[in-house]
Amino acid sequence: MERVGCTLTATYAHPRPAPTNFLPAISTMASSYRDRFPHSNLTHSLSLPWRPSTYYKVSSSTPSVAPYCTRSQRVSENTMLPFVCNRTTFFTRYTPDDWYRSNLTNYQESKTSRHNSEKLRVDTSRLIQDKYQQTRKTQADTTQNLGERVNDIGFWKSEIIHELDEMIGETNALTDVKKRLERALMETEAPLQVARECLFHREKRMGIDLVHDEVETQLLTEVDTILCCQERMKLHLDKAIAQLAADRASQHELEKDLSDKQTAYRIDDKCHHLRNTSDGVGSFRGVERVDATVSVPESWAKFTDDNILRSQSERAASAKLRDDIENLLVVTANEMWNQFNKVNLSFTNRIAETADAKNKIQTHLAKTLQEIFQTEMTIESIKKAIKDKTAFLKVAQTRLDERTRRPNIELCRDMAQLRLVNEVHEVDDTIQTLQQRLRDAEDTLQSLVHTKATLEYDLAVKANSLYIDQEKCMSMRKSYPNTLRLVGFC
């Protein structure tokens, strides 16, 4: 933008020292007129012609600017517009000092801007780090609280499981005693019922174990030889029924509480192990304002403690009732003991055979599981190797892609270019080889898993047979009535 009213003094004119009534030199005032128009309150008259010679006396050796002054004077006299620069010729508007001073100002402003930017970057980095550490500490405290909560739930869950196992055992024992008491009501029907229940339970054997063996033959013979039973103590039978109902009610409360504890344990354990990189992490706005809690830690612990105390009370009553019923059981007749012993011997032999087969299957299953584990580790190592090689491949491809942007003659097929191409091919071939090996390992793993499933099914079959023969049938036959009660001696 041109400035109106600037002086037209040539830069090669060196003014002589002026008297005190003259204005100061133009060079001392040049910077003060930068970026602004001259004020109208100048010392000279507006009607005077605009000439440098008005303020300066130039030596005779310097070029004269009279033609320009004459032309300027004519323009001033004709148009009566003072301080209007004529741009038909070249005139300077700034001095060298102004030019250097402007450059220095720009340098200083640049330096100041860079300093402020660097300071902002350092402060921002420190702020980010501080907030990151604070956030990590808060998350660590929350994780610790969740861990403590998981431990509390685990403690009460173990207490419930222990009490539930005791209650289930007591309930099963009372059921057996109740059955024995029911058999005592009909002396001839009790041993028969035991034999029939053993046959019924053994019908639950699975697969190849569902065979017509010596145990089943002896049980069928026992059913044919059982003659009579005697009725005993209906009052204790009613008490046993009521106690079983109370035991099952307590057991139901424990199982419900245990189910809730397991769900809470699973949720809190998942929350405890949840990390910023975990899957399923999302944003749920407003969830912190939802308070669906219905208890406090004190009432929560008291609820479980009350359930356990109630179960212990019912279990103590059940144990006392079983002792009472044990004293009232009726024994079976002498002629049934021979067949009873034969059945027991058959059960013992069959249990030993099944247990031996189960042990052998467990041995093979353990070896198969170990091999599956090793194969899975191999698969993971192959996957990791593929992932690592992918990073190398990306680097090589990125380098090739970047080198395609070299300008003109710099697109040289140099040794680096050839080596990068070879590197891409080598890494890609390596990845293909590893992927083929990964497929082979996965096929092997599938074969091992199929073998594992077969062994586990066979093991489950043997375990079921052992449970039926050893736990159900043999435990039930331990309560078999003695000979004196079978013959009616009390």
mmCIF file of N, CA, C and O in Angstrom, residues 334-385:
data_model
loop_
_atom_site.group_PDB
_atom_site.id
_atom_site.type_symbol
_atom_site.label_atom_id
_atom_site.label_comp_id
_atom_site.label_asym_id
_atom_site.label_seq_id
_atom_site.Cartn_x
_atom_site.Cartn_y
_atom_site.Cartn_z
ATOM 1 N N ASN A 334 -31.894 -114.370 58.270
ATOM 2 C CA ASN A 334 -30.580 -115.018 58.077
ATOM 3 C C ASN A 334 -30.411 -115.559 56.665
ATOM 4 O O ASN A 334 -29.299 -115.529 56.105
ATOM 5 N N GLU A 335 -31.512 -116.065 56.055
ATOM 6 C CA GLU A 335 -31.377 -116.674 54.715
ATOM 7 C C GLU A 335 -31.032 -115.640 53.634
ATOM 8 O O GLU A 335 -30.626 -116.039 52.518
ATOM 9 N N MET A 336 -31.257 -114.345 53.921
ATOM 10 C CA MET A 336 -30.958 -113.327 52.926
ATOM 11 C C MET A 336 -29.487 -112.907 52.939
ATOM 12 O O MET A 336 -29.010 -112.307 51.975
ATOM 13 N N TRP A 337 -28.766 -113.250 54.021
ATOM 14 C CA TRP A 337 -27.390 -112.794 54.118
ATOM 15 C C TRP A 337 -26.479 -113.455 53.085
ATOM 16 O O TRP A 337 -25.543 -112.831 52.590
ATOM 17 N N ASN A 338 -26.736 -114.718 52.770
ATOM 18 C CA ASN A 338 -25.864 -115.378 51.787
ATOM 19 C C ASN A 338 -25.952 -114.657 50.425
ATOM 20 O O ASN A 338 -24.923 -114.350 49.802
ATOM 21 N N GLN A 339 -27.222 -114.425 50.033
ATOM 22 C CA GLN A 339 -27.378 -113.716 48.758
ATOM 23 C C GLN A 339 -26.870 -112.276 48.859
ATOM 24 O O GLN A 339 -26.307 -111.732 47.908
ATOM 25 N N PHE A 340 -27.068 -111.678 50.033
ATOM 26 C CA PHE A 340 -26.565 -110.302 50.258
ATOM 27 C C PHE A 340 -25.057 -110.249 50.088
ATOM 28 O O PHE A 340 -24.513 -109.344 49.437
ATOM 29 N N ASN A 341 -24.354 -111.253 50.676
ATOM 30 C CA ASN A 341 -22.893 -111.286 50.549
ATOM 31 C C ASN A 341 -22.443 -111.533 49.112
ATOM 32 O O ASN A 341 -21.428 -110.975 48.649
ATOM 33 N N LYS A 342 -23.205 -112.386 48.410
ATOM 34 C CA LYS A 342 -22.852 -112.648 47.016
ATOM 35 C C LYS A 342 -22.992 -111.383 46.162
ATOM 36 O O LYS A 342 -22.131 -111.093 45.320
ATOM 37 N N VAL A 343 -24.072 -110.658 46.423
ATOM 38 C CA VAL A 343 -24.265 -109.407 45.665
ATOM 39 C C VAL A 343 -23.135 -108.415 45.964
ATOM 40 O O VAL A 343 -22.595 -107.770 45.067
ATOM 41 N N ASN A 344 -22.781 -108.306 47.241
ATOM 42 C CA ASN A 344 -21.711 -107.383 47.614
ATOM 43 C C ASN A 344 -20.380 -107.764 46.976
ATOM 44 O O ASN A 344 -19.611 -106.900 46.534
ATOM 45 N N LEU A 345 -20.114 -109.109 46.986
ATOM 46 C CA LEU A 345 -18.870 -109.566 46.370
ATOM 47 C C LEU A 345 -18.850 -109.251 44.873
ATOM 48 O O LEU A 345 -17.822 -108.825 44.324
ATOM 49 N N SER A 346 -19.996 -109.439 44.225
ATOM 50 C CA SER A 346 -20.076 -109.122 42.788
ATOM 51 C C SER A 346 -19.868 -107.622 42.553
ATOM 52 O O SER A 346 -19.163 -107.218 41.617
ATOM 53 N N PHE A 347 -20.464 -106.825 43.415
ATOM 54 C CA PHE A 347 -20.263 -105.382 43.300
ATOM 55 C C PHE A 347 -18.789 -105.016 43.475
ATOM 56 O O PHE A 347 -18.237 -104.188 42.730
ATOM 57 N N THR A 348 -18.135 -105.644 44.465
ATOM 58 C CA THR A 348 -16.731 -105.308 44.736
ATOM 59 C C THR A 348 -15.849 -105.643 43.543
ATOM 60 O O THR A 348 -14.983 -104.843 43.134
ATOM 61 N N ASN A 349 -16.086 -106.828 42.965
ATOM 62 C CA ASN A 349 -15.289 -107.237 41.800
ATOM 63 C C ASN A 349 -15.542 -106.307 40.609
ATOM 64 O O ASN A 349 -14.618 -105.895 39.902
ATOM 65 N N ARG A 350 -16.825 -105.996 40.427
ATOM 66 C CA ARG A 350 -17.155 -105.148 39.289
ATOM 67 C C ARG A 350 -16.605 -103.731 39.474
ATOM 68 O O ARG A 350 -16.102 -103.113 38.518
ATOM 69 N N ILE A 351 -16.658 -103.231 40.692
ATOM 70 C CA ILE A 351 -16.118 -101.896 40.968
ATOM 71 C C ILE A 351 -14.617 -101.866 40.736
ATOM 72 O O ILE A 351 -14.060 -100.896 40.198
ATOM 73 N N ALA A 352 -13.924 -102.955 41.148
ATOM 74 C CA ALA A 352 -12.477 -103.013 40.937
ATOM 75 C C ALA A 352 -12.144 -103.012 39.454
ATOM 76 O O ALA A 352 -11.208 -102.326 39.010
ATOM 77 N N GLU A 353 -12.914 -103.774 38.658
ATOM 78 C CA GLU A 353 -12.666 -103.799 37.212
ATOM 79 C C GLU A 353 -12.927 -102.415 36.588
ATOM 80 O O GLU A 353 -12.128 -101.935 35.766
ATOM 81 N N THR A 354 -14.030 -101.805 36.986
ATOM 82 C CA THR A 354 -14.357 -100.484 36.423
ATOM 83 C C THR A 354 -13.330 -99.437 36.841
ATOM 84 O O THR A 354 -12.936 -98.576 36.048
ATOM 85 N N ALA A 355 -12.879 -99.509 38.102
ATOM 86 C CA ALA A 355 -11.886 -98.547 38.583
ATOM 87 C C ALA A 355 -10.571 -98.700 37.836
ATOM 88 O O ALA A 355 -9.904 -97.699 37.501
ATOM 89 N N ASP A 356 -10.169 -99.943 37.561
ATOM 90 C CA ASP A 356 -8.932 -100.173 36.808
ATOM 91 C C ASP A 356 -9.037 -99.599 35.394
ATOM 92 O O ASP A 356 -8.102 -98.939 34.897
ATOM 93 N N ALA A 357 -10.193 -99.840 34.758
ATOM 94 C CA ALA A 357 -10.389 -99.290 33.417
ATOM 95 C C ALA A 357 -10.401 -97.761 33.457
ATOM 96 O O ALA A 357 -9.843 -97.087 32.569
ATOM 97 N N LYS A 358 -11.002 -97.192 34.472
ATOM 98 C CA LYS A 358 -11.055 -95.739 34.604
ATOM 99 C C LYS A 358 -9.659 -95.149 34.791
ATOM 100 O O LYS A 358 -9.316 -94.116 34.205
ATOM 101 N N ASN A 359 -8.832 -95.799 35.606
ATOM 102 C CA ASN A 359 -7.467 -95.317 35.824
ATOM 103 C C ASN A 359 -6.655 -95.323 34.533
ATOM 104 O O ASN A 359 -5.885 -94.389 34.252
ATOM 105 N N LYS A 360 -6.810 -96.386 33.758
ATOM 106 C CA LYS A 360 -6.084 -96.451 32.488
ATOM 107 C C LYS A 360 -6.549 -95.347 31.526
ATOM 108 O O LYS A 360 -5.730 -94.720 30.837
ATOM 109 N N ILE A 361 -7.868 -95.118 31.508
ATOM 110 C CA ILE A 361 -8.375 -94.046 30.638
ATOM 111 C C ILE A 361 -7.854 -92.699 31.104
ATOM 112 O O ILE A 361 -7.493 -91.830 30.287
ATOM 113 N N GLN A 362 -7.800 -92.483 32.411
ATOM 114 C CA GLN A 362 -7.282 -91.224 32.939
ATOM 115 C C GLN A 362 -5.824 -91.018 32.556
ATOM 116 O O GLN A 362 -5.399 -89.887 32.270
ATOM 117 N N THR A 363 -5.054 -92.103 32.557
ATOM 118 C CA THR A 363 -3.647 -91.995 32.161
ATOM 119 C C THR A 363 -3.527 -91.539 30.712
ATOM 120 O O THR A 363 -2.764 -90.613 30.383
ATOM 121 N N HIS A 364 -4.303 -92.188 29.829
ATOM 122 C CA HIS A 364 -4.262 -91.799 28.419
ATOM 123 C C HIS A 364 -4.803 -90.383 28.226
ATOM 124 O O HIS A 364 -4.280 -89.627 27.392
ATOM 125 N N LEU A 365 -5.815 -90.034 28.971
ATOM 126 C CA LEU A 365 -6.381 -88.697 28.840
ATOM 127 C C LEU A 365 -5.382 -87.640 29.289
ATOM 128 O O LEU A 365 -5.277 -86.570 28.673
ATOM 129 N N ALA A 366 -4.633 -87.927 30.367
ATOM 130 C CA ALA A 366 -3.635 -86.966 30.834
ATOM 131 C C ALA A 366 -2.553 -86.757 29.777
ATOM 132 O O ALA A 366 -2.125 -85.614 29.528
ATOM 133 N N LYS A 367 -2.117 -87.841 29.153
ATOM 134 C CA LYS A 367 -1.110 -87.706 28.100
ATOM 135 C C LYS A 367 -1.666 -86.922 26.911
ATOM 136 O O LYS A 367 -0.970 -86.083 26.320
ATOM 137 N N THR A 368 -2.935 -87.190 26.570
ATOM 138 C CA THR A 368 -3.554 -86.468 25.451
ATOM 139 C C THR A 368 -3.689 -84.986 25.770
ATOM 140 O O THR A 368 -3.435 -84.115 24.918
ATOM 141 N N LEU A 369 -4.092 -84.680 27.011
ATOM 142 C CA LEU A 369 -4.225 -83.283 27.406
ATOM 143 C C LEU A 369 -2.880 -82.569 27.372
ATOM 144 O O LEU A 369 -2.794 -81.389 26.981
ATOM 145 N N GLN A 370 -1.832 -83.260 27.792
ATOM 146 C CA GLN A 370 -0.497 -82.670 27.743
ATOM 147 C C GLN A 370 -0.091 -82.374 26.302
ATOM 148 O O GLN A 370 0.470 -81.316 25.995
ATOM 149 N N GLU A 371 -0.403 -83.308 25.406
ATOM 150 C CA GLU A 371 -0.065 -83.105 24.011
ATOM 151 C C GLU A 371 -0.896 -81.969 23.406
ATOM 152 O O GLU A 371 -0.395 -81.184 22.592
ATOM 153 N N ILE A 372 -2.164 -81.866 23.825
ATOM 154 C CA ILE A 372 -3.004 -80.758 23.359
ATOM 155 C C ILE A 372 -2.416 -79.433 23.821
ATOM 156 O O ILE A 372 -2.365 -78.446 23.069
ATOM 157 N N PHE A 373 -1.964 -79.428 25.076
ATOM 158 C CA PHE A 373 -1.367 -78.191 25.595
ATOM 159 C C PHE A 373 -0.116 -77.807 24.804
ATOM 160 O O PHE A 373 0.072 -76.639 24.437
ATOM 161 N N GLN A 374 0.730 -78.796 24.542
ATOM 162 C CA GLN A 374 1.939 -78.512 23.776
ATOM 163 C C GLN A 374 1.593 -78.033 22.363
ATOM 164 O O GLN A 374 2.226 -77.108 21.827
ATOM 165 N N THR A 375 0.558 -78.669 21.763
ATOM 166 C CA THR A 375 0.159 -78.266 20.413
ATOM 167 C C THR A 375 -0.405 -76.848 20.413
ATOM 168 O O THR A 375 -0.133 -76.048 19.513
ATOM 169 N N GLU A 376 -1.206 -76.525 21.431
ATOM 170 C CA GLU A 376 -1.734 -75.171 21.538
ATOM 171 C C GLU A 376 -0.617 -74.151 21.727
ATOM 172 O O GLU A 376 -0.678 -73.042 21.148
ATOM 173 N N MET A 377 0.384 -74.495 22.536
ATOM 174 C CA MET A 377 1.518 -73.593 22.688
ATOM 175 C C MET A 377 2.251 -73.409 21.364
ATOM 176 O O MET A 377 2.691 -72.306 21.021
ATOM 177 N N THR A 378 2.356 -74.509 20.599
ATOM 178 C CA THR A 378 2.997 -74.408 19.288
ATOM 179 C C THR A 378 2.201 -73.497 18.366
ATOM 180 O O THR A 378 2.766 -72.664 17.644
ATOM 181 N N ILE A 379 0.873 -73.646 18.397
ATOM 182 C CA ILE A 379 0.012 -72.797 17.559
ATOM 183 C C ILE A 379 0.172 -71.338 17.946
ATOM 184 O O ILE A 379 0.268 -70.449 17.086
ATOM 185 N N GLU A 380 0.203 -71.072 19.260
ATOM 186 C CA GLU A 380 0.384 -69.687 19.708
ATOM 187 C C GLU A 380 1.729 -69.126 19.269
ATOM 188 O O GLU A 380 1.831 -67.962 18.869
ATOM 189 N N SER A 381 2.766 -69.985 19.353
ATOM 190 C CA SER A 381 4.079 -69.505 18.927
ATOM 191 C C SER A 381 4.110 -69.228 17.427
ATOM 192 O O SER A 381 4.724 -68.254 16.978
ATOM 193 N N ILE A 382 3.391 -70.081 16.651
ATOM 194 C CA ILE A 382 3.329 -69.847 15.202
ATOM 195 C C ILE A 382 2.583 -68.551 14.910
ATOM 196 O O ILE A 382 2.999 -67.740 14.072
ATOM 197 N N LYS A 383 1.465 -68.346 15.617
ATOM 198 C CA LYS A 383 0.703 -67.118 15.417
ATOM 199 C C LYS A 383 1.540 -65.896 15.783
ATOM 200 O O LYS A 383 1.499 -64.868 15.086
ATOM 201 N N LYS A 384 2.285 -65.991 16.881
ATOM 202 C CA LYS A 384 3.138 -64.871 17.277
ATOM 203 C C LYS A 384 4.217 -64.618 16.227
ATOM 204 O O LYS A 384 4.536 -63.471 15.905
ATOM 205 N N ALA A 385 4.775 -65.729 15.687
ATOM 206 C CA ALA A 385 5.800 -65.572 14.664
ATOM 207 C C ALA A 385 5.223 -64.907 13.416
ATOM 208 O O ALA A 385 5.850 -64.033 12.808
#
